[in-house]
Coordinates of C-alpha atoms in Angstrom, one line a residue:
M11 CA -37.8 6.2 -14.2
A12 CA -35.2 4.2 -15.6
K13 CA -31.5 3.7 -13.5
F14 CA -29.2 1.7 -14.7
V15 CA -25.6 1.1 -12.9
L16 CA -22.7 0.8 -15.4
A17 CA -19.9 -1.2 -13.8
G18 CA -16.6 -2.2 -15.8
R19 CA -12.7 -2.4 -16.0
A20 CA -10.9 0.9 -16.1
D21 CA -9.0 -0.2 -19.3
D22 CA -11.8 -2.0 -21.1
P23 CA -12.5 -1.1 -24.3
Y24 CA -16.4 -2.0 -24.4
Y25 CA -16.7 -0.7 -21.0
A26 CA -15.5 2.9 -22.4
K27 CA -18.2 2.0 -25.5
A28 CA -21.0 1.4 -23.3
E29 CA -20.2 4.4 -21.1
I30 CA -20.5 6.5 -23.8
L31 CA -23.7 5.1 -25.1
A32 CA -25.1 5.4 -21.8
D33 CA -23.9 9.2 -21.3
Y34 CA -25.7 9.6 -24.7
L35 CA -29.1 8.2 -23.7
Q36 CA -29.0 9.8 -20.1
K37 CA -28.4 13.3 -21.8
N38 CA -31.3 12.7 -24.6
L39 CA -33.7 11.0 -22.3
P40 CA -35.2 12.9 -19.5
D41 CA -35.8 9.4 -17.7
F42 CA -32.8 7.6 -18.2
H43 CA -30.2 7.8 -15.8
V44 CA -27.0 6.1 -15.3
F45 CA -24.7 5.8 -12.3
K46 CA -20.9 4.7 -13.3
I47 CA -18.7 2.5 -11.4
T48 CA -15.1 1.7 -12.6
Q49 CA -12.2 -0.5 -11.0
H50 CA -8.8 -0.7 -11.5
P51 CA -7.9 -3.8 -13.8
D52 CA -5.8 -5.6 -10.2
V53 CA -9.3 -5.4 -8.4
W54 CA -11.9 -5.7 -11.0
E55 CA -12.3 -9.7 -10.8
E56 CA -12.4 -9.7 -6.9
W57 CA -14.9 -7.0 -7.0
L58 CA -17.0 -8.4 -9.9
R59 CA -17.2 -11.9 -8.0
D60 CA -18.3 -10.5 -4.7
V61 CA -21.5 -8.4 -6.5
C62 CA -22.4 -11.5 -8.4
E63 CA -22.3 -13.5 -5.1
K64 CA -24.3 -10.8 -3.1
N65 CA -27.0 -10.6 -5.6
K66 CA -27.0 -14.1 -7.0
W67 CA -25.9 -13.2 -10.3
S68 CA -23.8 -15.3 -13.0
H69 CA -21.5 -12.9 -14.9
K70 CA -17.6 -13.3 -15.9
S71 CA -16.5 -10.2 -18.1
S72 CA -16.5 -6.6 -17.9
P73 CA -18.5 -4.3 -18.0
I74 CA -21.3 -5.5 -16.2
I75 CA -25.0 -3.7 -16.3
W76 CA -28.3 -3.8 -14.1
R77 CA -31.1 -1.8 -13.4
E78 CA -32.2 -0.6 -10.2
L79 CA -35.8 -1.1 -9.3
L80 CA -36.6 2.1 -7.5
D81 CA -40.3 1.6 -7.5
R82 CA -40.4 -1.5 -6.6
G83 CA -37.4 -2.3 -4.0
G84 CA -35.8 -5.3 -3.4
K85 CA -32.6 -6.3 -5.6
G86 CA -31.2 -4.7 -8.9
L87 CA -32.2 -7.0 -12.3
L88 CA -29.2 -8.1 -14.0
L89 CA -29.6 -6.8 -17.8
G90 CA -26.0 -8.2 -18.7
G91 CA -22.7 -7.1 -20.4
Y92 CA -22.4 -4.8 -23.4
N93 CA -24.1 -6.6 -26.0
E94 CA -26.9 -7.3 -23.7
F95 CA -26.7 -3.1 -23.5
L96 CA -26.7 -2.2 -26.5
E97 CA -29.7 -4.6 -27.7
H98 CA -31.3 -2.9 -25.2
A99 CA -31.4 0.6 -26.2
Q100 CA -31.8 -0.3 -29.8
L101 CA -35.2 -2.3 -28.9
Y102 CA -36.2 0.4 -26.4
Y103 CA -34.5 3.5 -27.3
D104 CA -34.0 3.0 -31.1
V105 CA -30.4 4.3 -30.2
T106 CA -27.2 2.2 -31.5
S107 CA -23.5 3.1 -31.1
S108 CA -20.8 3.1 -34.3
M109 CA -17.3 3.6 -32.4
T110 CA -14.5 2.4 -34.1
T111 CA -12.2 -0.3 -32.2
E112 CA -9.4 2.4 -32.5
L113 CA -11.4 5.4 -30.6
M114 CA -12.6 2.4 -27.9
K115 CA -9.0 1.5 -27.2
A116 CA -7.9 5.6 -26.8
I117 CA -11.2 6.1 -24.3
A118 CA -10.5 3.3 -22.6
Q119 CA -6.8 4.3 -21.8
E120 CA -8.0 7.8 -20.7
N121 CA -10.2 6.2 -18.5
L122 CA -7.3 4.1 -16.9
E123 CA -5.6 7.3 -16.3
A124 CA -8.4 9.1 -15.0
H125 CA -9.1 6.3 -12.5
I126 CA -5.3 6.4 -11.2
Q127 CA -5.4 10.0 -11.1
K128 CA -9.0 10.1 -8.9
E129 CA -7.4 6.9 -6.5
L130 CA -4.3 9.5 -5.9
E131 CA -6.8 12.5 -4.9
K132 CA -8.3 10.1 -2.5
D133 CA -5.2 9.1 -0.9
S134 CA -4.1 12.3 -0.5
L135 CA -7.7 13.4 0.9
K136 CA -7.3 10.6 3.2
D137 CA -4.0 11.8 4.5
L138 CA -6.0 14.7 5.8
I139 CA -8.5 12.8 7.0
D140 CA -6.5 10.4 9.3
P141 CA -3.2 12.4 10.3
L142 CA 0.2 11.1 10.1
Q143 CA 1.0 9.3 13.3
V144 CA 4.4 10.5 15.0
W145 CA 5.7 8.6 18.4
I146 CA 8.4 9.6 20.4
T147 CA 9.9 7.5 22.8
S148 CA 11.7 8.5 25.8
A149 CA 9.6 11.9 25.7
S150 CA 10.3 13.6 29.0
A151 CA 13.8 14.0 28.1
P152 CA 14.7 17.8 27.0
A153 CA 15.2 17.0 23.5
C154 CA 11.7 16.0 22.9
Y155 CA 10.6 20.0 24.5
S156 CA 12.8 21.3 21.8
L157 CA 11.6 19.1 19.1
I158 CA 7.9 19.3 19.3
P159 CA 7.6 23.3 18.5
I160 CA 9.5 22.3 14.8
L161 CA 7.3 19.2 14.5
T162 CA 4.2 21.4 14.9
S163 CA 5.3 23.9 12.9
G164 CA 4.6 22.6 9.4
E165 CA 8.2 22.6 8.5
V166 CA 9.0 19.3 9.0
F167 CA 6.1 17.0 7.1
G168 CA 4.3 20.4 5.6
M169 CA 1.2 22.6 6.1
H170 CA -1.0 20.3 4.5
T171 CA -0.1 17.4 6.5
E172 CA -2.0 17.0 9.9
I173 CA 0.1 15.1 12.6
S174 CA -0.9 13.1 15.4
I175 CA 2.0 12.6 18.1
A176 CA 2.1 10.2 20.6
L177 CA 4.4 10.6 23.7
F178 CA 5.9 7.6 25.0
D179 CA 7.6 7.0 28.3
N180 CA 7.8 5.1 31.6
K181 CA 4.9 5.5 34.3
Q182 CA 7.1 7.5 36.4
A183 CA 7.2 10.2 33.8
E184 CA 3.1 10.1 33.4
K185 CA 2.9 13.5 35.0
T186 CA 5.7 15.3 33.1
L187 CA 4.0 13.8 30.1
Q188 CA 0.5 15.1 31.0
N189 CA 2.2 18.6 31.4
L190 CA 3.9 18.5 28.0
A191 CA 0.5 17.4 26.2
L192 CA -1.4 20.6 27.9
E193 CA 1.4 22.8 26.9
M194 CA 1.2 21.1 23.1
Q195 CA -2.5 22.3 23.0
D196 CA -1.6 25.5 24.0
L197 CA 0.4 26.2 21.0
V198 CA -2.7 26.1 19.0
S199 CA -0.8 24.4 15.9
P200 CA -2.8 24.2 12.3
V201 CA -0.9 20.7 11.8
L202 CA -1.3 19.3 15.2
R203 CA -4.4 17.0 15.1
S204 CA -4.1 15.5 18.6
V205 CA -2.0 14.7 21.4
S206 CA -2.0 11.4 23.4
I207 CA 0.6 10.1 25.9
C208 CA 1.2 6.4 26.2
T209 CA 3.0 4.7 29.6
R210 CA 1.3 1.4 28.4
V211 CA 4.0 -1.4 26.7
E212 CA 1.2 -3.3 24.5
E213 CA -0.2 0.3 23.0
A214 CA 3.5 1.7 21.9
F215 CA 3.7 2.5 18.5
R216 CA -0.1 1.4 17.1
Q217 CA -0.1 2.9 13.8
A218 CA 2.7 5.0 13.8
H219 CA 4.1 6.5 10.3
V220 CA 6.9 7.7 12.3
V221 CA 9.0 6.6 15.5
I222 CA 11.5 8.9 17.0
I223 CA 13.9 7.1 19.6
L224 CA 15.6 9.4 21.9
D225 CA 17.7 8.6 24.5
D226 CA 16.5 6.1 27.0
P227 CA 16.3 7.2 30.8
R228 CA 19.0 5.4 33.3
T229 CA 19.2 5.2 36.9
K230 CA 20.8 2.0 37.6
E231 CA 24.4 2.5 38.2
V232 CA 26.8 0.8 35.8
Y233 CA 30.3 0.6 36.3
T234 CA 32.2 -0.7 33.2
M235 CA 32.0 -0.2 29.3
E236 CA 30.7 -3.4 28.8
E237 CA 27.5 -3.5 30.9
C238 CA 26.8 0.0 29.3
L239 CA 26.9 -1.7 26.0
R240 CA 24.9 -4.9 27.1
S241 CA 22.2 -2.3 28.9
R242 CA 21.1 -1.4 25.6
V243 CA 19.7 -4.5 24.4
P244 CA 16.6 -5.5 26.6
L245 CA 14.8 -1.8 25.4
C246 CA 16.0 -2.2 22.0
R247 CA 14.8 -5.6 21.4
L248 CA 11.4 -4.7 23.1
Y249 CA 11.1 -1.6 21.1
G250 CA 11.9 -3.6 17.6
Y251 CA 9.4 -5.9 19.2
L252 CA 6.8 -3.6 19.3
I253 CA 7.5 -1.6 16.2
E254 CA 7.1 -4.9 14.3
K255 CA 3.5 -5.7 16.1
N256 CA 2.0 -2.3 16.2
A257 CA 3.7 0.2 14.0
L258 CA 2.7 0.5 9.9
D259 CA 4.7 -2.0 7.7
S260 CA 6.0 1.6 6.0
V261 CA 7.0 3.2 9.7
R262 CA 10.0 5.2 9.6
V263 CA 12.4 5.1 12.8
I264 CA 14.9 7.7 13.1
V265 CA 17.6 7.5 16.0
G266 CA 19.1 9.8 18.2
G267 CA 20.9 10.4 21.8
K268 CA 24.2 11.1 23.1
T269 CA 25.8 7.5 23.0
F270 CA 25.7 4.4 21.2
V271 CA 23.5 6.1 18.3
N272 CA 25.1 3.3 15.9
L273 CA 24.6 0.4 18.2
K274 CA 21.2 1.3 19.2
T275 CA 20.4 1.6 15.5
L276 CA 21.9 -1.8 14.9
L277 CA 20.0 -3.4 17.6
L278 CA 16.5 -2.3 16.3
M279 CA 17.4 -3.7 13.0
R280 CA 17.9 -6.9 14.4
Y281 CA 14.7 -7.1 16.5
A282 CA 12.7 -5.2 13.8
P283 CA 14.0 -7.1 10.5
S284 CA 10.9 -6.3 8.1
I285 CA 11.9 -2.7 8.5
A286 CA 15.6 -2.4 8.9
H287 CA 16.0 -0.4 6.2
N288 CA 13.8 2.3 7.4
I289 CA 15.9 2.8 10.7
V290 CA 18.4 5.3 10.2
A291 CA 20.8 7.1 13.0
V292 CA 21.0 11.0 13.2
A293 CA 24.5 12.3 12.3
L294 CA 23.7 16.0 11.3
G295 CA 24.6 16.8 15.1
V296 CA 28.0 16.5 14.4
E297 CA 28.0 17.7 11.1
G298 CA 26.3 21.0 12.5
Q299 CA 28.8 21.4 15.3
A300 CA 31.7 21.3 12.7
R301 CA 30.3 23.5 10.2
A302 CA 29.6 26.0 13.4
E303 CA 33.4 25.9 14.2
L304 CA 34.5 26.3 10.8
A305 CA 32.1 29.1 10.9
R306 CA 33.7 30.9 13.5
K307 CA 36.8 30.6 12.4
M308 CA 35.8 31.9 8.8
K309 CA 33.7 34.7 10.1
T310 CA 30.2 33.4 8.5
S311 CA 27.4 32.1 9.0
P312 CA 27.6 28.1 9.6
S313 CA 24.3 27.5 6.7
Y314 CA 26.7 28.9 4.3
I315 CA 29.2 25.7 4.6
K316 CA 27.9 22.8 2.7
D317 CA 29.0 19.2 2.3
V318 CA 30.9 18.2 5.4
I319 CA 30.9 14.4 5.9
I320 CA 30.9 12.4 9.1
W321 CA 32.0 8.9 8.5
G322 CA 31.5 5.9 10.9
N323 CA 30.3 6.2 14.7
I324 CA 28.5 9.0 15.3
S325 CA 28.7 9.0 19.2
G326 CA 32.2 7.7 19.2
N327 CA 35.3 7.1 16.8
C328 CA 34.2 9.4 13.7
Y329 CA 36.3 11.0 10.9
V330 CA 35.0 14.6 9.7
D331 CA 36.1 14.7 6.2
L332 CA 36.3 18.3 4.7
R333 CA 37.9 17.5 1.3
K334 CA 34.0 18.1 -0.2
A335 CA 33.4 20.9 2.0
K336 CA 32.0 24.2 0.1
I337 CA 31.7 27.7 1.2
Y338 CA 29.0 29.9 -0.3
K339 CA 28.4 33.7 -0.2
Y340 CA 32.3 34.1 1.3
E341 CA 33.5 37.5 1.3
S342 CA 36.7 37.6 -0.3
A343 CA 38.7 38.7 -3.2
I344 CA 36.5 36.3 -5.1
W345 CA 33.2 37.2 -5.4
G346 CA 30.1 35.6 -7.1
P347 CA 26.3 34.9 -7.3
P348 CA 24.4 33.1 -4.8
H349 CA 25.3 29.6 -6.0
F350 CA 28.7 30.4 -6.4
S351 CA 30.9 28.0 -3.9
R352 CA 34.6 27.5 -3.2
P353 CA 36.3 24.7 -1.3
V354 CA 36.9 25.5 2.6
L355 CA 40.2 23.9 2.8
S356 CA 41.7 26.5 0.0
L357 CA 40.3 29.2 2.3
V358 CA 41.4 28.1 5.9
F359 CA 45.2 28.8 5.5
D360 CA 45.8 27.7 9.3
S361 CA 46.5 24.0 8.4
E362 CA 47.8 23.7 12.2
W363 CA 44.2 25.2 13.5
I364 CA 42.8 22.7 11.4
N365 CA 44.8 19.3 12.6
R366 CA 44.8 20.5 16.3
E367 CA 42.1 22.8 17.4
F368 CA 39.6 22.0 15.3
V369 CA 40.0 18.7 16.3
T370 CA 40.5 18.8 19.9
T371 CA 37.1 21.6 19.7
L372 CA 35.1 19.0 18.4
K373 CA 36.4 16.1 20.6
D374 CA 35.7 18.3 23.8
L375 CA 32.0 19.3 22.5
T376 CA 31.0 15.7 22.2
A377 CA 32.9 14.9 25.4
T378 CA 30.7 17.3 27.4
G379 CA 27.3 15.5 26.3
K380 CA 26.5 18.6 24.1
Q381 CA 26.7 17.2 21.1
F382 CA 22.7 15.9 21.0
G383 CA 21.3 17.9 23.6
G384 CA 18.4 19.9 23.4
M385 CA 18.0 22.1 20.5
L386 CA 20.7 20.5 18.7
A387 CA 19.4 16.9 19.0
A388 CA 16.0 18.4 17.8
H389 CA 17.2 20.1 15.1
S390 CA 19.2 17.2 13.7
I391 CA 16.3 14.7 13.9
A392 CA 13.6 17.4 12.5
T393 CA 16.3 18.3 9.4
T394 CA 16.8 14.5 8.9
L395 CA 13.1 13.9 9.0
K396 CA 12.4 16.7 6.7
Y397 CA 14.9 15.5 4.1
W398 CA 13.4 12.1 4.2
Y399 CA 9.9 12.9 3.4
H400 CA 10.5 16.1 1.0
G401 CA 14.2 15.3 -0.3
S402 CA 17.7 16.8 0.6
P403 CA 18.9 20.2 -1.2
Y404 CA 20.0 19.5 -4.6
G405 CA 23.5 18.7 -5.1
E406 CA 24.1 18.7 -1.1
I407 CA 25.6 15.5 0.6
V408 CA 23.9 14.6 4.1
S409 CA 25.5 12.5 6.5
L410 CA 23.5 9.6 7.8
G411 CA 24.3 6.5 9.8
V412 CA 22.8 3.4 8.2
L413 CA 23.4 -0.2 7.9
S414 CA 26.8 -1.1 5.7
E415 CA 26.3 -3.2 2.6
G416 CA 30.4 -3.0 2.0
Q417 CA 30.4 0.6 0.2
F418 CA 33.4 2.5 0.5
G419 CA 35.2 -0.6 1.7
I420 CA 33.2 -0.7 4.8
P421 CA 32.3 -4.4 6.0
E422 CA 28.8 -5.6 5.9
G423 CA 26.6 -5.4 9.1
I424 CA 27.8 -2.6 11.1
V425 CA 25.6 0.9 11.4
F426 CA 28.3 3.4 9.8
S427 CA 27.8 7.3 9.2
M428 CA 28.1 7.8 5.2
P429 CA 27.4 10.3 2.7
V430 CA 23.8 10.1 1.2
K431 CA 21.0 12.3 -0.8
F432 CA 17.4 11.9 -0.1
E433 CA 14.9 11.3 -3.1
N434 CA 11.6 10.0 -3.7
G435 CA 11.1 9.2 -0.1
T436 CA 14.3 7.3 0.3
W437 CA 18.0 7.9 1.1
V438 CA 20.9 6.9 -1.5
V439 CA 24.4 6.4 -0.8
L440 CA 26.3 8.6 -2.5
T441 CA 29.1 5.8 -3.9
D442 CA 30.0 8.1 -7.0
L443 CA 31.9 10.4 -4.9
K444 CA 35.5 10.7 -6.0
D445 CA 38.7 11.5 -3.7
I446 CA 37.1 10.5 -0.4
E447 CA 39.5 7.3 0.4
I448 CA 40.1 6.9 3.8
S449 CA 43.4 5.7 5.2
E450 CA 43.3 1.8 6.3
Q451 CA 44.3 2.8 9.9
T452 CA 41.5 5.3 10.1
M453 CA 39.0 3.0 8.9
A454 CA 40.2 0.1 10.8
R455 CA 39.7 1.8 14.1
M456 CA 36.2 2.8 13.4
T457 CA 35.2 -0.6 12.1
S458 CA 37.1 -2.3 14.5
D459 CA 35.3 -0.4 17.5
L460 CA 31.9 -0.5 16.2
M461 CA 32.3 -4.4 15.6
Q462 CA 33.5 -4.7 19.1
E463 CA 30.3 -2.8 20.4
K464 CA 27.8 -5.4 18.6
L465 CA 29.8 -8.3 19.9
V466 CA 30.3 -6.9 23.6
A467 CA 26.3 -6.0 23.6
L468 CA 25.2 -9.4 22.2
G469 CA 27.7 -11.3 24.5
D470 CA 29.8 -12.8 22.1
L471 CA 32.9 -10.8 23.4
L472 CA 33.4 -10.1 27.4
Y473 CA 35.5 -7.3 27.3
F474 CA 35.9 -4.0 25.3
Q475 CA 39.1 -3.4 23.8
P476 CA 39.6 0.4 22.2
Y477 CA 41.4 -0.2 19.0
Q478 CA 45.0 0.6 19.2
P479 CA 47.6 0.5 16.1
E480 CA 49.4 -2.6 15.3
H481 CA 53.0 -1.0 16.8
E482 CA 51.3 0.1 19.8
R483 CA 49.1 -3.2 20.5
A484 CA 52.4 -5.3 20.5
A485 CA 53.8 -3.3 23.2
L486 CA 50.5 -4.3 25.5
I487 CA 51.1 -6.5 28.5
T488 CA 47.6 -8.6 29.8
T489 CA 47.1 -10.6 32.6
D490 CA 46.1 -14.1 33.1
D491 CA 42.9 -13.3 33.6
N492 CA 42.1 -11.3 30.7
E493 CA 44.8 -12.5 28.3
E494 CA 42.2 -15.0 26.2
N495 CA 39.7 -11.8 25.3
Q496 CA 43.1 -9.7 24.7
E497 CA 44.1 -12.1 21.8
Y498 CA 40.3 -12.1 20.7
A499 CA 40.0 -8.7 20.4
D500 CA 43.2 -8.2 18.5
D501 CA 42.4 -11.1 16.0
L502 CA 39.0 -9.4 15.5
V503 CA 40.9 -6.1 14.5
S504 CA 43.4 -7.8 12.7
E505 CA 40.4 -9.3 10.9
Y506 CA 38.6 -6.6 10.1
K507 CA 41.6 -4.8 8.7
N508 CA 42.1 -7.6 6.3
D509 CA 38.9 -7.0 5.0
L510 CA 39.5 -3.5 4.2
P511 CA 41.2 -2.4 1.1
D512 CA 44.5 -1.0 0.7
L513 CA 43.4 2.7 1.2
T514 CA 45.9 5.4 1.2
H515 CA 46.3 9.2 1.1
E516 CA 48.7 10.8 -0.8
E517 CA 51.4 12.4 1.7
G518 CA 51.2 16.4 1.9
K519 CA 47.7 16.8 1.5
D520 CA 46.1 19.0 3.9
Q521 CA 42.8 18.0 2.6
V522 CA 42.7 15.0 4.5
M523 CA 41.6 15.6 8.2
P524 CA 43.2 13.6 11.1
D525 CA 41.4 11.2 12.8
V526 CA 38.7 12.4 15.4
D527 CA 38.3 10.4 18.8
Y528 CA 35.1 11.6 19.9
L529 CA 34.8 9.2 22.7
D530 CA 36.7 8.2 25.6
L531 CA 36.1 4.0 25.6
T532 CA 38.7 3.2 28.8
P533 CA 35.9 1.8 31.4
K534 CA 35.9 4.1 34.6
T535 CA 34.5 3.9 38.1
N536 CA 30.8 4.9 39.3
S537 CA 31.6 8.6 40.5
E538 CA 33.6 9.3 37.0
N539 CA 31.7 7.2 34.3
P540 CA 29.0 9.9 32.4
F541 CA 27.3 6.4 31.5
S542 CA 26.7 5.6 34.9
Q543 CA 23.0 5.2 34.9
E544 CA 20.7 2.9 33.6
L545 CA 17.2 2.0 33.2
T546 CA 15.0 1.6 36.2
N547 CA 12.3 -0.1 34.0
D548 CA 13.5 -1.7 30.8
F549 CA 9.5 -2.0 30.1
E550 CA 9.6 -5.9 30.2
N551 CA 8.6 -6.5 34.0
I552 CA 6.4 -3.2 35.0
S553 CA 2.8 -2.7 34.9
M554 CA 1.5 0.5 32.8
E555 CA -1.5 2.5 32.4
Q556 CA -2.6 4.5 30.0

């Protein structure tokens, strides 16, 4: 029996000609067998060099043909390239090839396309064999309990993508994680390959495809806003280091929580710079509450309201923009097909409600901590992930916290919620939207607070000073102890205001929403401060066990 191995570069015309000749011989000669190896042009030279070194051959071009000595054992016998194979066929089998050059090139192109398609199919099968690794931090948090059923339903990553979920938390939460893992297995989800728990720092985020950052547990008392801001740094620094070290280069990191979401996202980008472009902050929680409040007023379903834009600090001073908001399937004098929509602001005739009650209600909801609690937090995170992997609905505007590159006049270097769309596995800022200018005062308030959060957290500013309009700041009286810091904060605000373009809106337009101040930033005592809990363990000085 004669068994030949034919290997070549996928786009090589001579490999294509040798392949056709070998197929003819195998079809017409019962004792002739050929095994073909096709390599992509990018890896061909390295592959050929390894084969020749292993067998102590000397061959430098495509194709390469050798004979396997099945009846004798030992290494194969090198025949050579295309010319040697053609001579062998003529001498032993009286067969030759008369293929034209044009046909050789056409078949070579088909071979390359078929090889690429085959490799893609292999990658798809590999995804089925190697499940998507999803890590959830602070997994003992209530939001995780609501998130897991959504992730395991197949709705987020698809029914054909298996996932492995790793629950990561500190040692004190180990018992809770064990109970949660057992309950997850009871779900008998067809997409859930495995569940694991991790309380060992050095093992965190191993081979992670997705990392979900939930609110960190806090037990240490803090009394001031400044302490609260600086307390976020150690854990974000640790997470950033571990993600850089252990996760895949293509890892996607999504940050949710009740407080300082923009700041935590920015710190993670700072300490994991190589994957900064794949770290985002969830803004759909605020958007969902705004849509629900509008739906209650208009007596419709929140899902019928689209394109509400959230600008700025997701868990602080943000701006709810209804100028692009649309409503579908609304029962009124004008009725249309399912794709027919109308502007929300043209149907809400009570401008007083929009300017006062709507804003006050959203502020109160956020102040109670419900914004990213439980089901809403889980649904917001899962929906953002779903859009990231499969794309957002065509034509819809989605709000997302991303690193500013100067879009819309926003200062660079801060994480800012802005309108985006998801497509092809990434997100794109919708810089081509028209009529979305924001007033200078509103922009200055949002950006100055975010910049101060960053500077205070990193120790470049001692005290946080909530933004005050210029006419109000002129009336402030400071003590000798903090006068210098007050001047620093004022200079900071002025600097960012000077960097902003002159964005004004026309007077009398109901479409421009008033500023929404979502967070009372006045420092409080421990008894009244909602941020009075800090980490018992910052994962730096504790001993963890798997």
